PDB file of C-alpha atoms in Angstrom:
ATOM      1  CA  MET Z 602      49.323  43.362 116.187  1.00  0.00           C
ATOM      2  CA  THR Z 603      46.075  45.316 116.472  1.00  0.00           C
ATOM      3  CA  PHE Z 604      42.972  44.564 114.394  1.00  0.00           C
ATOM      4  CA  LEU Z 605      43.612  47.750 112.403  1.00  0.00           C
ATOM      5  CA  GLU Z 606      47.196  46.719 111.657  1.00  0.00           C
ATOM      6  CA  PHE Z 607      45.944  43.289 110.589  1.00  0.00           C
ATOM      7  CA  THR Z 608      43.290  44.676 108.231  1.00  0.00           C
ATOM      8  CA  GLU Z 609      45.675  47.217 106.700  1.00  0.00           C
ATOM      9  CA  GLY Z 610      48.578  44.752 106.622  1.00  0.00           C
ATOM     10  CA  PRO Z 611      48.415  40.980 106.110  1.00  0.00           C
ATOM     11  CA  MET Z 612      44.700  40.796 105.338  1.00  0.00           C
ATOM     12  CA  PHE Z 613      44.902  43.677 102.850  1.00  0.00           C
ATOM     13  CA  TYR Z 614      47.901  42.131 101.058  1.00  0.00           C
ATOM     14  CA  LEU Z 615      46.108  38.779 100.886  1.00  0.00           C
ATOM     15  CA  ALA Z 616      42.901  40.399  99.591  1.00  0.00           C
ATOM     16  CA  VAL Z 617      44.762  42.336  96.897  1.00  0.00           C
ATOM     17  CA  ALA Z 618      46.699  39.226  95.845  1.00  0.00           C
ATOM     18  CA  ILE Z 619      43.481  37.219  95.506  1.00  0.00           C
ATOM     19  CA  PHE Z 620      41.790  40.094  93.690  1.00  0.00           C
ATOM     20  CA  VAL Z 621      44.583  40.548  91.141  1.00  0.00           C
ATOM     21  CA  ALA Z 622      45.253  36.844  90.574  1.00  0.00           C
ATOM     22  CA  ALA Z 623      41.607  35.817  90.217  1.00  0.00           C
ATOM     23  CA  ALA Z 624      40.725  38.825  88.042  1.00  0.00           C
ATOM     24  CA  LEU Z 625      43.647  38.072  85.705  1.00  0.00           C
ATOM     25  CA  VAL Z 626      42.644  34.415  85.461  1.00  0.00           C
ATOM     26  CA  ARG Z 627      39.096  35.369  84.505  1.00  0.00           C
ATOM     27  CA  VAL Z 628      40.125  37.996  81.952  1.00  0.00           C
ATOM     28  CA  ILE Z 629      42.767  35.760  80.389  1.00  0.00           C
ATOM     29  CA  GLY Z 630      40.231  32.918  80.272  1.00  0.00           C
ATOM     30  CA  ILE Z 631      37.805  35.128  78.367  1.00  0.00           C
ATOM     31  CA  LEU Z 632      40.490  36.245  75.926  1.00  0.00           C
ATOM     32  CA  ARG Z 633      41.574  32.663  75.291  1.00  0.00           C
ATOM     33  CA  ILE Z 634      38.088  31.632  74.238  1.00  0.00           C
ATOM     34  CA  GLY Z 635      38.649  33.499  71.004  1.00  0.00           C
ATOM     35  CA  LYS Z 636      36.137  33.236  68.177  1.00  0.00           C
ATOM     36  CA  LYS Z 637      35.479  31.039  65.193  1.00  0.00           C
ATOM     37  CA  PRO Z 638      37.033  32.214  61.909  1.00  0.00           C
ATOM     38  CA  ASP Z 639      34.621  34.405  59.933  1.00  0.00           C
ATOM     39  CA  LEU Z 640      34.863  33.249  56.331  1.00  0.00           C
ATOM     40  CA  ALA Z 641      32.648  36.036  54.986  1.00  0.00           C
ATOM     41  CA  PRO Z 642      34.506  38.988  53.417  1.00  0.00           C
ATOM     42  CA  ALA Z 643      34.887  41.974  55.739  1.00  0.00           C
ATOM     43  CA  ARG Z 644      32.641  44.929  54.911  1.00  0.00           C
ATOM     44  CA  GLY Z 645      33.847  47.217  57.643  1.00  0.00           C
ATOM     45  CA  SER Z 646      36.372  47.681  60.427  1.00  0.00           C
ATOM     46  CA  ALA Z 647      36.220  45.329  63.404  1.00  0.00           C
ATOM     47  CA  ALA Z 648      38.516  47.629  65.385  1.00  0.00           C
ATOM     48  CA  MET Z 649      36.240  50.615  64.822  1.00  0.00           C
ATOM     49  CA  GLY Z 650      33.267  48.420  65.693  1.00  0.00           C
ATOM     50  CA  PHE Z 651      34.997  47.477  68.973  1.00  0.00           C
ATOM     51  CA  ILE Z 652      35.366  51.141  69.881  1.00  0.00           C
ATOM     52  CA  LYS Z 653      31.859  52.091  68.784  1.00  0.00           C
ATOM     53  CA  GLY Z 654      30.387  49.103  70.594  1.00  0.00           C
ATOM     54  CA  ASN Z 655      31.806  50.369  73.864  1.00  0.00           C
ATOM     55  CA  LEU Z 656      31.032  54.052  73.418  1.00  0.00           C
ATOM     56  CA  ARG Z 657      27.573  53.616  71.930  1.00  0.00           C
ATOM     57  CA  HIS Z 658      26.176  51.637  74.847  1.00  0.00           C
ATOM     58  CA  PHE Z 659      26.986  54.118  77.560  1.00  0.00           C
ATOM     59  CA  LEU Z 660      23.584  55.605  76.795  1.00  0.00           C
ATOM     60  CA  PRO Z 661      20.413  53.737  75.782  1.00  0.00           C
ATOM     61  CA  ARG Z 662      19.023  53.933  72.277  1.00  0.00           C
ATOM     62  CA  ALA Z 663      16.176  56.388  71.811  1.00  0.00           C
ATOM     63  CA  GLY Z 664      13.534  53.663  71.747  1.00  0.00           C
ATOM     64  CA  PHE Z 665      14.539  52.417  75.200  1.00  0.00           C
ATOM     65  CA  ALA Z 666      15.386  55.707  76.909  1.00  0.00           C
ATOM     66  CA  GLN Z 667      11.952  56.278  78.427  1.00  0.00           C
ATOM     67  CA  ARG Z 668      11.814  52.798  79.979  1.00  0.00           C
ATOM     68  CA  THR Z 669      15.385  52.737  81.281  1.00  0.00           C
ATOM     69  CA  TRP Z 670      16.020  56.338  82.350  1.00  0.00           C
ATOM     70  CA  MET Z 671      15.991  55.449  86.062  1.00  0.00           C
ATOM     71  CA  HIS Z 672      18.469  52.602  85.545  1.00  0.00           C
ATOM     72  CA  VAL Z 673      20.746  54.851  83.492  1.00  0.00           C
ATOM     73  CA  LEU Z 674      20.547  57.706  85.988  1.00  0.00           C
ATOM     74  CA  GLY Z 675      21.190  55.380  88.934  1.00  0.00           C
ATOM     75  CA  GLY Z 676      24.046  53.644  87.140  1.00  0.00           C
ATOM     76  CA  TRP Z 677      25.822  56.827  86.151  1.00  0.00           C
ATOM     77  CA  GLY Z 678      25.293  58.352  89.602  1.00  0.00           C
ATOM     78  CA  PHE Z 679      26.609  55.312  91.451  1.00  0.00           C
ATOM     79  CA  HIS Z 680      29.643  54.689  89.252  1.00  0.00           C
ATOM     80  CA  LEU Z 681      30.745  58.319  88.998  1.00  0.00           C
ATOM     81  CA  GLY Z 682      30.147  58.873  92.704  1.00  0.00           C
ATOM     82  CA  LEU Z 683      32.115  55.747  93.622  1.00  0.00           C
ATOM     83  CA  PHE Z 684      34.941  56.776  91.265  1.00  0.00           C
ATOM     84  CA  ALA Z 685      35.154  60.178  92.986  1.00  0.00           C
ATOM     85  CA  LEU Z 686      35.119  58.641  96.456  1.00  0.00           C
ATOM     86  CA  PHE Z 687      37.726  56.006  95.642  1.00  0.00           C
ATOM     87  CA  PHE Z 688      40.245  58.248  93.915  1.00  0.00           C
ATOM     88  CA  PHE Z 689      39.649  61.665  95.446  1.00  0.00           C
ATOM     89  CA  ALA Z 690      38.729  61.093  99.107  1.00  0.00           C
ATOM     90  CA  ALA Z 691      41.591  62.433 101.233  1.00  0.00           C
ATOM     91  CA  PRO Z 692      42.049  59.221 103.322  1.00  0.00           C
ATOM     92  CA  HIS Z 693      42.203  57.128 100.138  1.00  0.00           C
ATOM     93  CA  ILE Z 694      44.828  59.393  98.590  1.00  0.00           C
ATOM     94  CA  LEU Z 695      46.931  59.123 101.753  1.00  0.00           C
ATOM     95  CA  PHE Z 696      46.510  55.332 101.726  1.00  0.00           C
ATOM     96  CA  ILE Z 697      47.584  55.124  98.077  1.00  0.00           C
ATOM     97  CA  GLU Z 698      50.510  57.444  98.727  1.00  0.00           C
ATOM     98  CA  LYS Z 699      51.646  55.164 101.560  1.00  0.00           C
ATOM     99  CA  PHE Z 700      52.145  52.282  99.108  1.00  0.00           C
ATOM    100  CA  THR Z 701      53.019  54.040  95.850  1.00  0.00           C
ATOM    101  CA  GLY Z 702      54.320  57.488  96.747  1.00  0.00           C
ATOM    102  CA  LEU Z 703      51.768  59.028  94.387  1.00  0.00           C
ATOM    103  CA  SER Z 704      49.530  61.867  95.507  1.00  0.00           C
ATOM    104  CA  TRP Z 705      47.067  64.386  94.022  1.00  0.00           C
ATOM    105  CA  PRO Z 706      44.592  67.005  95.275  1.00  0.00           C
ATOM    106  CA  ALA Z 707      41.700  65.651  97.327  1.00  0.00           C
ATOM    107  CA  LEU Z 708      38.024  66.552  97.286  1.00  0.00           C
ATOM    108  CA  PRO Z 709      36.980  69.158  99.834  1.00  0.00           C
ATOM    109  CA  ARG Z 710      34.691  67.885 102.557  1.00  0.00           C
ATOM    110  CA  TRP Z 711      31.553  69.237 100.843  1.00  0.00           C
ATOM    111  CA  GLY Z 712      32.642  67.534  97.613  1.00  0.00           C
ATOM    112  CA  PHE Z 713      33.067  64.232  99.421  1.00  0.00           C
ATOM    113  CA  ILE Z 714      29.594  64.535 100.946  1.00  0.00           C
ATOM    114  CA  ILE Z 715      27.972  65.282  97.579  1.00  0.00           C
ATOM    115  CA  ALA Z 716      29.827  62.409  95.855  1.00  0.00           C
ATOM    116  CA  ALA Z 717      28.846  60.020  98.660  1.00  0.00           C
ATOM    117  CA  GLU Z 718      25.177  61.027  98.495  1.00  0.00           C
ATOM    118  CA  ILE Z 719      25.118  60.562  94.714  1.00  0.00           C
ATOM    119  CA  ALA Z 720      26.846  57.167  94.971  1.00  0.00           C
ATOM    120  CA  PHE Z 721      24.505  55.934  97.712  1.00  0.00           C
ATOM    121  CA  ALA Z 722      21.417  57.155  95.860  1.00  0.00           C
ATOM    122  CA  GLY Z 723      22.544  55.478  92.647  1.00  0.00           C
ATOM    123  CA  LEU Z 724      23.345  52.171  94.353  1.00  0.00           C
ATOM    124  CA  ILE Z 725      20.002  52.106  96.192  1.00  0.00           C
ATOM    125  CA  VAL Z 726      18.122  52.849  92.942  1.00  0.00           C
ATOM    126  CA  LEU Z 727      19.930  50.025  91.149  1.00  0.00           C
ATOM    127  CA  TRP Z 728      19.310  47.578  93.996  1.00  0.00           C
ATOM    128  CA  VAL Z 729      15.616  48.468  94.389  1.00  0.00           C
ATOM    129  CA  ARG Z 730      15.150  48.030  90.654  1.00  0.00           C
ATOM    130  CA  ARG Z 731      16.447  44.458  90.942  1.00  0.00           C
ATOM    131  CA  PHE Z 732      13.406  43.301  92.894  1.00  0.00           C
ATOM    132  CA  SER Z 733      10.834  45.887  91.769  1.00  0.00           C
ATOM    133  CA  ASP Z 734      11.195  45.372  88.019  1.00  0.00           C
ATOM    134  CA  PRO Z 735       9.675  42.031  86.872  1.00  0.00           C
ATOM    135  CA  VAL Z 736      12.407  41.326  84.303  1.00  0.00           C
ATOM    136  CA  MET Z 737      15.307  42.320  86.602  1.00  0.00           C
ATOM    137  CA  ARG Z 738      13.822  40.186  89.364  1.00  0.00           C
ATOM    138  CA  LEU Z 739      13.863  37.135  87.108  1.00  0.00           C
ATOM    139  CA  ILE Z 740      17.474  37.533  85.968  1.00  0.00           C
ATOM    140  CA  SER Z 741      18.899  38.554  89.360  1.00  0.00           C
ATOM    141  CA  ASP Z 742      20.197  36.066  91.904  1.00  0.00           C
ATOM    142  CA  TRP Z 743      22.007  36.128  95.261  1.00  0.00           C
ATOM    143  CA  ASP Z 744      25.300  37.056  93.598  1.00  0.00           C
ATOM    144  CA  ASP Z 745      23.802  40.355  92.439  1.00  0.00           C
ATOM    145  CA  HIS Z 746      22.382  41.178  95.861  1.00  0.00           C
ATOM    146  CA  ILE Z 747      25.502  40.173  97.806  1.00  0.00           C
ATOM    147  CA  GLY Z 748      27.625  42.372  95.532  1.00  0.00           C
ATOM    148  CA  SER Z 749      25.306  45.322  96.169  1.00  0.00           C
ATOM    149  CA  TRP Z 750      25.294  44.733  99.945  1.00  0.00           C
ATOM    150  CA  LEU Z 751      29.075  44.407 100.199  1.00  0.00           C
ATOM    151  CA  THR Z 752      29.555  47.584  98.166  1.00  0.00           C
ATOM    152  CA  PHE Z 753      27.030  49.444 100.327  1.00  0.00           C
ATOM    153  CA  ILE Z 754      28.702  48.271 103.554  1.00  0.00           C
ATOM    154  CA  ALA Z 755      32.163  49.250 102.303  1.00  0.00           C
ATOM    155  CA  MET Z 756      30.882  52.729 101.378  1.00  0.00           C
ATOM    156  CA  LEU Z 757      28.943  53.163 104.632  1.00  0.00           C
ATOM    157  CA  THR Z 758      31.837  52.122 106.881  1.00  0.00           C
ATOM    158  CA  GLY Z 759      34.091  54.420 104.857  1.00  0.00           C
ATOM    159  CA  CYS Z 760      31.826  57.376 105.589  1.00  0.00           C
ATOM    160  CA  LEU Z 761      31.728  56.447 109.290  1.00  0.00           C
ATOM    161  CA  ALA Z 762      35.522  56.239 109.374  1.00  0.00           C
ATOM    162  CA  LEU Z 763      36.018  59.581 107.616  1.00  0.00           C
ATOM    163  CA  GLN Z 764      36.425  61.566 110.827  1.00  0.00           C
ATOM    164  CA  GLU Z 765      39.079  59.075 112.043  1.00  0.00           C
ATOM    165  CA  ALA Z 766      37.567  59.475 115.512  1.00  0.00           C
ATOM    166  CA  HIS Z 767      38.211  55.846 116.402  1.00  0.00           C
ATOM    167  CA  ASP Z 768      40.645  53.263 115.020  1.00  0.00           C
ATOM    168  CA  GLY Z 769      37.879  50.665 115.310  1.00  0.00           C
ATOM    169  CA  LEU Z 770      35.795  52.391 112.632  1.00  0.00           C
ATOM    170  CA  ARG Z 771      38.754  52.509 110.292  1.00  0.00           C
ATOM    171  CA  ALA Z 772      39.506  48.842 110.960  1.00  0.00           C
ATOM    172  CA  ILE Z 773      35.888  47.840 110.261  1.00  0.00           C
ATOM    173  CA  HIS Z 774      36.024  49.786 106.985  1.00  0.00           C
ATOM    174  CA  MET Z 775      39.254  48.074 105.935  1.00  0.00           C
ATOM    175  CA  PHE Z 776      37.836  44.682 106.890  1.00  0.00           C
ATOM    176  CA  SER Z 777      34.750  45.254 104.744  1.00  0.00           C
ATOM    177  CA  VAL Z 778      36.904  46.490 101.843  1.00  0.00           C
ATOM    178  CA  ASN Z 779      39.097  43.398 102.090  1.00  0.00           C
ATOM    179  CA  ILE Z 780      36.040  41.110 101.967  1.00  0.00           C
ATOM    180  CA  TRP Z 781      34.788  43.105  98.981  1.00  0.00           C
ATOM    181  CA  LEU Z 782      38.136  42.707  97.190  1.00  0.00           C
ATOM    182  CA  ILE Z 783      38.144  38.943  97.778  1.00  0.00           C
ATOM    183  CA  TYR Z 784      34.552  38.535  96.588  1.00  0.00           C
ATOM    184  CA  PHE Z 785      34.915  40.822  93.568  1.00  0.00           C
ATOM    185  CA  PRO Z 786      36.675  38.576  91.001  1.00  0.00           C
ATOM    186  CA  PHE Z 787      34.387  35.620  91.729  1.00  0.00           C
ATOM    187  CA  SER Z 788      31.171  37.592  91.197  1.00  0.00           C
ATOM    188  CA  ARG Z 789      29.370  39.722  88.638  1.00  0.00           C
ATOM    189  CA  LEU Z 790      31.227  42.719  90.026  1.00  0.00           C
ATOM    190  CA  MET Z 791      33.837  41.667  87.482  1.00  0.00           C
ATOM    191  CA  HIS Z 792      31.714  43.468  84.902  1.00  0.00           C
ATOM    192  CA  ALA Z 793      33.828  46.487  85.868  1.00  0.00           C
ATOM    193  CA  PHE Z 794      36.542  44.898  83.716  1.00  0.00           C
ATOM    194  CA  THR Z 795      34.711  42.532  81.385  1.00  0.00           C
ATOM    195  CA  PHE Z 796      32.088  44.962  80.052  1.00  0.00           C
ATOM    196  CA  VAL Z 797      34.743  46.370  77.695  1.00  0.00           C
ATOM    197  CA  LEU Z 798      35.381  42.878  76.273  1.00  0.00           C
ATOM    198  CA  SER Z 799      31.713  41.895  75.923  1.00  0.00           C
ATOM    199  CA  ARG Z 800      30.584  45.158  74.345  1.00  0.00           C
ATOM    200  CA  GLY Z 801      33.728  45.261  72.209  1.00  0.00           C
ATOM    201  CA  ALA Z 802      33.296  41.714  70.922  1.00  0.00           C
ATOM    202  CA  THR Z 803      29.713  42.417  69.838  1.00  0.00           C
ATOM    203  CA  GLY Z 804      30.718  45.742  68.317  1.00  0.00           C
ATOM    204  CA  ALA Z 805      33.643  44.179  66.428  1.00  0.00           C
ATOM    205  CA  ASN Z 806      31.380  41.503  64.992  1.00  0.00           C
ATOM    206  CA  TYR Z 807      28.878  44.093  63.775  1.00  0.00           C
ATOM    207  CA  GLY Z 808      31.628  46.429  62.586  1.00  0.00           C
ATOM    208  CA  ARG Z 809      33.245  43.739  60.428  1.00  0.00           C
ATOM    209  CA  LYS Z 810      29.891  43.129  58.758  1.00  0.00           C
ATOM    210  CA  GLY Z 811      29.553  46.835  58.051  1.00  0.00           C
ATOM    211  CA  MET Z 812      26.715  47.282  60.532  1.00  0.00           C
ATOM    212  CA  ASN Z 813      26.293  49.907  63.240  1.00  0.00           C
ATOM    213  CA  PRO Z 814      26.762  48.227  66.659  1.00  0.00           C
TER     214      PRO Z 814
END
C-alpha cells in the first residue's frame, strides 16, 4: 500500500469516522442541555426569533459596521471561497463521485484560482486580526491559531496538488485534510455547525419576549 492509498483509504475512513462521531456527540450534547422553563407569558414567536437570530447576524448592526468591516469582509471572503473550492473544484467532485456516485459541473480553472485567492485572502485577514486587534488577541488562544494553520495548510497543499503532477503532492494534501478532519470536532472549528444553535437560541429567547434579536 502506497502512502497515497493509505491517506485516501484507511486514514481517510478513520478521519471521517472520528469527525462524524465526535461532531454528533458535541451537537447532541448541546441539544440535551436544554433550557429552564420560562414561566413568563410568551409575547412573540420563539421559532421566528430562531430564524431571525440566525439571519440577522450575518451582517453587523449599523453601529458596529465601521469597526468590523474588515472582519466581515474577511469572513465572507474566506467562507464563500472555501465553499466554492470544496464543492466545485474538479478533483473534489471526482473524489465525491468516487464514494457517492454524485457529480455536478466543476469550476473552470480561472474560477478555481479566483475562489482560492479570495479564500486565502479572507483567512489571512481573519488570522492577522487575531493578534493585531487588542480584544481579539485577549480572547484568542492556541486552538484558534491551530485551526487557522491547519485550514491554511489543507488549502495550500490542495492548490499544489491541483495539477496532479506528482502523487506525493496529492498524498500530502490528503494527509493534511485527514488531520484537519480529526482536529475539527474537538476545536472551535465546530462553530461551522454550532453557530446555528447559539444564534438560534438567543434569537428564540428574544423572539418569545417579543423583542427583535
